[in-house]
PDB file of C-alpha atoms in Angstrom:
ATOM      1  CA  HIS A   1     100.977 107.848 122.971  1.00 64.00           C
ATOM      2  CA  VAL A   2      98.848 109.126 120.103  1.00 63.00           C
ATOM      3  CA  GLN A   3     100.362 112.112 118.329  1.00 88.00           C
ATOM      4  CA  LEU A   4      97.978 112.689 115.410  1.00 94.00           C
ATOM      5  CA  VAL A   5      94.209 112.335 115.753  1.00 93.00           C
ATOM      6  CA  GLU A   6      92.151 112.431 112.585  1.00 95.00           C
ATOM      7  CA  SER A   7      88.479 113.134 112.083  1.00 94.00           C
ATOM      8  CA  GLY A   8      86.185 113.526 109.114  1.00 95.00           C
ATOM      9  CA  GLY A   9      85.967 111.392 106.032  1.00 92.00           C
ATOM     10  CA  GLY A  10      83.074 109.206 104.910  1.00 97.00           C
ATOM     11  CA  SER A  11      81.111 108.652 101.732  1.00 98.00           C
ATOM     12  CA  VAL A  12      79.969 111.292  99.290  1.00 98.00           C
ATOM     13  CA  GLN A  13      78.685 111.446  95.737  1.00 98.00           C
ATOM     14  CA  ALA A  14      80.920 112.667  92.945  1.00 98.00           C
ATOM     15  CA  GLY A  15      81.057 116.450  92.913  1.00 98.00           C
ATOM     16  CA  GLY A  16      80.478 116.678  96.641  1.00 98.00           C
ATOM     17  CA  SER A  17      82.697 117.915  99.461  1.00 98.00           C
ATOM     18  CA  LEU A  18      84.271 116.551 102.615  1.00 98.00           C
ATOM     19  CA  ARG A  19      86.532 117.988 105.279  1.00 98.00           C
ATOM     20  CA  LEU A  20      89.274 116.158 107.141  1.00 98.00           C
ATOM     21  CA  SER A  21      90.897 117.381 110.341  1.00 98.00           C
ATOM     22  CA  CYS A  22      94.031 116.320 112.172  1.00 97.00           C
ATOM     23  CA  ALA A  23      94.833 117.450 115.715  1.00 95.00           C
ATOM     24  CA  SER A  24      98.391 117.160 116.919  1.00 93.00           C
ATOM     25  CA  SER A  25     100.595 117.805 119.898  1.00 80.00           C
ATOM     26  CA  GLY A  26     102.193 121.203 120.220  1.00 75.00           C
ATOM     27  CA  SER A  27     105.718 120.120 119.408  1.00 88.00           C
ATOM     28  CA  ILE A  28     104.631 118.520 116.156  1.00 90.00           C
ATOM     29  CA  TYR A  29     102.335 121.312 115.059  1.00 90.00           C
ATOM     30  CA  ASP A  30     104.797 124.063 115.833  1.00 90.00           C
ATOM     31  CA  THR A  31     107.860 122.563 114.211  1.00 92.00           C
ATOM     32  CA  MET A  32     106.997 120.042 111.505  1.00 93.00           C
ATOM     33  CA  CYS A  33     105.711 119.942 107.985  1.00 96.00           C
ATOM     34  CA  MET A  34     102.280 118.336 108.217  1.00 96.00           C
ATOM     35  CA  GLY A  35      99.928 117.089 105.578  1.00 97.00           C
ATOM     36  CA  TRP A  36      97.860 114.326 104.073  1.00 98.00           C
ATOM     37  CA  VAL A  37      98.891 111.222 102.233  1.00 98.00           C
ATOM     38  CA  ARG A  38      96.418 108.848 100.648  1.00 97.00           C
ATOM     39  CA  GLN A  39      96.566 105.277  99.496  1.00 97.00           C
ATOM     40  CA  ALA A  40      94.068 103.483  97.326  1.00 96.00           C
ATOM     41  CA  PRO A  41      93.939  99.678  97.016  1.00 93.00           C
ATOM     42  CA  GLY A  42      96.710  98.412  94.777  1.00 94.00           C
ATOM     43  CA  LYS A  43      98.279 101.845  94.387  1.00 95.00           C
ATOM     44  CA  ASP A  44     101.308 103.543  95.856  1.00 95.00           C
ATOM     45  CA  ARG A  45     101.128 106.306  98.409  1.00 96.00           C
ATOM     46  CA  GLU A  46     100.213 109.674  96.980  1.00 97.00           C
ATOM     47  CA  GLY A  47     100.945 113.036  98.523  1.00 97.00           C
ATOM     48  CA  VAL A  48      97.742 115.051  98.716  1.00 98.00           C
ATOM     49  CA  ALA A  49      98.748 118.262 100.456  1.00 98.00           C
ATOM     50  CA  ALA A  50     101.276 119.613 102.922  1.00 97.00           C
ATOM     51  CA  ILE A  51     101.761 122.806 104.894  1.00 97.00           C
ATOM     52  CA  THR A  52     104.766 124.265 106.662  1.00 96.00           C
ATOM     53  CA  PRO A  53     104.801 125.467 110.252  1.00 93.00           C
ATOM     54  CA  GLY A  54     104.938 129.184 110.785  1.00 88.00           C
ATOM     55  CA  ARG A  55     104.264 130.800 107.414  1.00 91.00           C
ATOM     56  CA  GLY A  56     101.993 128.009 106.296  1.00 93.00           C
ATOM     57  CA  ARG A  57     103.375 127.536 102.794  1.00 96.00           C
ATOM     58  CA  ARG A  58     101.227 125.007 100.963  1.00 97.00           C
ATOM     59  CA  TYR A  59     102.029 122.143  98.620  1.00 97.00           C
ATOM     60  CA  TYR A  60      99.561 120.058  96.614  1.00 97.00           C
ATOM     61  CA  GLY A  61      99.593 116.913  94.574  1.00 97.00           C
ATOM     62  CA  ASP A  62      98.872 117.545  90.905  1.00 96.00           C
ATOM     63  CA  SER A  63      95.641 115.544  90.936  1.00 97.00           C
ATOM     64  CA  VAL A  64      94.048 117.694  93.655  1.00 98.00           C
ATOM     65  CA  LYS A  65      95.248 121.186  92.753  1.00 97.00           C
ATOM     66  CA  GLY A  66      92.352 123.593  92.506  1.00 97.00           C
ATOM     67  CA  ARG A  67      89.977 121.249  94.326  1.00 98.00           C
ATOM     68  CA  PHE A  68      91.540 120.651  97.749  1.00 98.00           C
ATOM     69  CA  THR A  69      92.716 123.220 100.278  1.00 98.00           C
ATOM     70  CA  ILE A  70      94.934 122.594 103.283  1.00 98.00           C
ATOM     71  CA  SER A  71      94.864 125.015 106.201  1.00 97.00           C
ATOM     72  CA  ARG A  72      96.063 125.473 109.759  1.00 95.00           C
ATOM     73  CA  ASP A  73      94.155 126.371 112.925  1.00 94.00           C
ATOM     74  CA  ASP A  74      96.821 127.572 115.331  1.00 91.00           C
ATOM     75  CA  ALA A  75      94.449 127.876 118.288  1.00 92.00           C
ATOM     76  CA  GLN A  76      93.476 124.214 117.996  1.00 93.00           C
ATOM     77  CA  ARG A  77      96.841 122.953 116.698  1.00 93.00           C
ATOM     78  CA  THR A  78      94.874 121.305 113.940  1.00 96.00           C
ATOM     79  CA  ILE A  79      95.243 121.086 110.203  1.00 97.00           C
ATOM     80  CA  HIS A  80      92.274 120.753 107.874  1.00 98.00           C
ATOM     81  CA  LEU A  81      91.827 119.435 104.382  1.00 98.00           C
ATOM     82  CA  GLN A  82      88.822 120.818 102.562  1.00 98.00           C
ATOM     83  CA  MET A  83      88.045 118.569  99.605  1.00 98.00           C
ATOM     84  CA  ASN A  84      85.710 119.927  96.957  1.00 98.00           C
ATOM     85  CA  ARG A  85      84.540 118.568  93.593  1.00 98.00           C
ATOM     86  CA  LEU A  86      85.410 115.070  94.718  1.00 98.00           C
ATOM     87  CA  GLU A  87      85.896 112.415  92.058  1.00 98.00           C
ATOM     88  CA  PRO A  88      85.744 108.611  92.240  1.00 97.00           C
ATOM     89  CA  GLU A  89      89.530 108.637  91.780  1.00 97.00           C
ATOM     90  CA  ASP A  90      89.812 110.363  95.163  1.00 98.00           C
ATOM     91  CA  THR A  91      88.594 107.221  96.915  1.00 98.00           C
ATOM     92  CA  ALA A  92      91.328 106.098  99.311  1.00 98.00           C
ATOM     93  CA  ILE A  93      92.396 105.934 102.916  1.00 98.00           C
ATOM     94  CA  TYR A  94      93.675 109.362 103.894  1.00 98.00           C
ATOM     95  CA  TYR A  95      96.424 109.555 106.478  1.00 97.00           C
ATOM     96  CA  CYS A  96      97.473 112.618 108.380  1.00 97.00           C
ATOM     97  CA  ALA A  97     101.252 112.770 108.432  1.00 97.00           C
ATOM     98  CA  ALA A  98     103.911 114.874 110.105  1.00 96.00           C
ATOM     99  CA  ASP A  99     107.616 115.435 109.623  1.00 93.00           C
ATOM    100  CA  LEU A 100     107.206 115.222 105.876  1.00 93.00           C
ATOM    101  CA  ARG A 101     110.213 115.999 103.700  1.00 93.00           C
ATOM    102  CA  TRP A 102     107.827 117.361 101.082  1.00 93.00           C
ATOM    103  CA  CYS A 103     108.041 120.870 102.502  1.00 93.00           C
ATOM    104  CA  ARG A 104     111.838 120.930 102.143  1.00 92.00           C
ATOM    105  CA  SER A 105     112.212 119.140  98.824  1.00 92.00           C
ATOM    106  CA  GLY A 106     109.139 120.563  97.083  1.00 90.00           C
ATOM    107  CA  TYR A 107     107.908 117.154  95.988  1.00 90.00           C
ATOM    108  CA  PHE A 108     106.386 114.095  97.631  1.00 92.00           C
ATOM    109  CA  ASP A 109     108.416 110.885  97.642  1.00 92.00           C
ATOM    110  CA  PRO A 110     106.010 107.938  98.078  1.00 91.00           C
ATOM    111  CA  HIS A 111     108.844 105.872  99.541  1.00 91.00           C
ATOM    112  CA  GLY A 112     110.307 108.619 101.687  1.00 89.00           C
ATOM    113  CA  ARG A 113     110.457 108.627 105.433  1.00 91.00           C
ATOM    114  CA  VAL A 114     107.530 110.071 107.380  1.00 93.00           C
ATOM    115  CA  GLY A 115     107.963 110.778 111.065  1.00 92.00           C
ATOM    116  CA  TYR A 116     104.401 110.389 112.311  1.00 94.00           C
ATOM    117  CA  TRP A 117     101.179 108.885 110.973  1.00 95.00           C
ATOM    118  CA  GLY A 118      97.561 109.259 111.931  1.00 95.00           C
ATOM    119  CA  GLN A 119      95.254 106.271 112.091  1.00 94.00           C
ATOM    120  CA  GLY A 120      93.795 106.877 108.641  1.00 95.00           C
ATOM    121  CA  THR A 121      90.274 107.667 107.553  1.00 96.00           C
ATOM    122  CA  GLN A 122      88.335 106.266 104.606  1.00 97.00           C
ATOM    123  CA  VAL A 123      87.063 108.585 101.896  1.00 98.00           C
ATOM    124  CA  THR A 124      84.721 107.001  99.363  1.00 98.00           C
ATOM    125  CA  VAL A 125      83.395 108.845  96.328  1.00 98.00           C
TER     126      VAL A 125
END
Protein backbone atom coordinates (compact mmCIF):
# COMPACT_ATOMS: atom_id res chain seq x y z
CA HIS A 1 0.00 0.00 0.00
CA VAL A 2 1.08 3.59 -0.61
CA GLN A 3 3.09 5.05 2.25
CA LEU A 4 4.14 8.46 0.92
CA VAL A 5 1.81 10.65 -1.14
CA GLU A 6 3.30 13.72 -2.78
CA SER A 7 1.62 16.83 -4.09
CA GLY A 8 2.78 20.11 -5.55
CA GLY A 9 5.42 20.71 -8.15
CA GLY A 10 4.97 22.09 -11.65
CA SER A 11 6.57 24.76 -13.79
CA VAL A 12 7.71 28.18 -12.67
CA GLN A 13 9.93 30.95 -13.97
CA ALA A 14 13.36 31.51 -12.48
CA GLY A 15 13.09 33.43 -9.23
CA GLY A 16 9.66 32.03 -8.48
CA SER A 17 8.43 29.74 -5.72
CA LEU A 18 6.81 26.34 -5.39
CA ARG A 19 5.71 24.20 -2.48
CA LEU A 20 5.86 20.42 -2.26
CA SER A 21 3.98 18.33 0.28
CA CYS A 22 4.29 14.71 1.33
CA ALA A 23 1.69 12.95 3.47
CA SER A 24 2.68 9.77 5.23
CA SER A 25 1.36 7.09 7.52
CA GLY A 26 1.65 7.64 11.24
CA SER A 27 4.37 5.10 11.86
CA ILE A 28 6.62 6.66 9.25
CA TYR A 29 5.99 10.25 10.24
CA ASP A 30 6.44 9.64 13.93
CA THR A 31 9.62 7.60 13.80
CA MET A 32 11.63 8.24 10.64
CA CYS A 33 13.85 10.86 9.14
CA MET A 34 11.92 12.22 6.16
CA GLY A 35 12.93 14.50 3.37
CA TRP A 36 13.31 15.22 -0.31
CA VAL A 37 15.71 13.82 -2.84
CA ARG A 38 15.89 15.05 -6.41
CA GLN A 39 17.27 13.66 -9.60
CA ALA A 40 17.87 15.51 -12.82
CA PRO A 41 18.43 13.75 -16.17
CA GLY A 42 21.93 12.35 -16.39
CA LYS A 43 22.79 13.30 -12.81
CA ASP A 44 23.07 11.40 -9.57
CA ARG A 45 20.59 11.67 -6.76
CA GLU A 46 20.94 14.80 -4.68
CA GLY A 47 19.74 15.29 -1.14
CA VAL A 48 17.61 18.42 -0.96
CA ALA A 49 16.41 18.55 2.63
CA ALA A 50 15.63 16.29 5.56
CA ILE A 51 13.95 16.64 8.93
CA THR A 52 14.00 14.47 12.02
CA PRO A 53 10.93 13.24 13.86
CA GLY A 54 10.20 14.84 17.18
CA ARG A 55 12.46 17.87 17.46
CA GLY A 56 12.41 18.51 13.75
CA ARG A 57 16.12 19.12 13.23
CA ARG A 58 16.70 20.17 9.64
CA TYR A 59 19.36 19.32 7.09
CA TYR A 60 19.87 20.92 3.68
CA GLY A 61 21.89 20.28 0.58
CA ASP A 62 24.47 22.98 -0.07
CA SER A 63 22.86 24.09 -3.32
CA VAL A 64 19.52 24.91 -1.67
CA LYS A 65 20.58 26.41 1.65
CA GLY A 66 18.96 29.77 2.21
CA ARG A 67 16.37 29.21 -0.51
CA PHE A 68 14.45 26.08 0.52
CA THR A 69 12.75 25.34 3.83
CA ILE A 70 11.55 21.97 5.06
CA SER A 71 8.85 21.80 7.72
CA ARG A 72 6.52 19.41 9.49
CA ASP A 73 2.76 19.55 10.03
CA ASP A 74 2.12 17.15 12.89
CA ALA A 75 -1.67 17.40 12.65
CA GLN A 76 -1.61 16.27 9.02
CA ARG A 77 1.44 13.99 9.31
CA THR A 78 2.81 15.87 6.34
CA ILE A 79 6.13 17.42 5.49
CA HIS A 80 6.46 20.45 3.24
CA LEU A 81 9.23 21.84 1.13
CA GLN A 82 8.95 25.54 0.42
CA MET A 83 11.19 26.39 -2.53
CA ASN A 84 11.97 30.05 -3.12
CA ARG A 85 14.24 31.85 -5.59
CA LEU A 86 14.13 28.83 -7.86
CA GLU A 87 16.86 28.46 -10.46
CA PRO A 88 17.00 26.46 -13.70
CA GLU A 89 19.46 24.15 -11.94
CA ASP A 90 16.65 23.14 -9.58
CA THR A 91 14.83 21.40 -12.43
CA ALA A 92 14.46 17.73 -11.51
CA ILE A 93 12.08 15.07 -10.31
CA TYR A 94 11.64 15.52 -6.58
CA TYR A 95 10.99 12.44 -4.49
CA CYS A 96 9.69 12.37 -0.97
CA ALA A 97 11.72 9.86 1.01
CA ALA A 98 11.59 8.32 4.46
CA ASP A 99 13.98 6.35 6.63
CA LEU A 100 16.88 8.44 5.41
CA ARG A 101 20.26 7.93 7.04
CA TRP A 102 20.99 11.61 6.44
CA CYS A 103 19.59 12.59 9.82
CA ARG A 104 21.97 10.23 11.64
CA SER A 105 25.10 10.73 9.57
CA GLY A 106 24.71 14.46 8.88
CA TYR A 107 25.27 14.05 5.16
CA PHE A 108 23.37 12.62 2.20
CA ASP A 109 24.79 9.55 0.49
CA PRO A 110 23.39 9.40 -3.07
CA HIS A 111 23.95 5.64 -3.10
CA GLY A 112 22.70 5.00 0.41
CA ARG A 113 19.68 2.98 1.33
CA VAL A 114 16.31 4.73 1.56
CA GLY A 115 13.43 2.92 3.20
CA TYR A 116 10.47 4.49 1.41
CA TRP A 117 9.95 6.56 -1.73
CA GLY A 118 7.13 8.72 -2.96
CA GLN A 119 6.02 8.62 -6.57
CA GLY A 120 8.01 11.69 -7.55
CA THR A 121 6.90 15.05 -8.84
CA GLN A 122 8.41 17.13 -11.63
CA VAL A 123 9.72 20.61 -10.91
CA THR A 124 10.69 22.65 -13.96
CA VAL A 125 12.29 26.08 -13.73
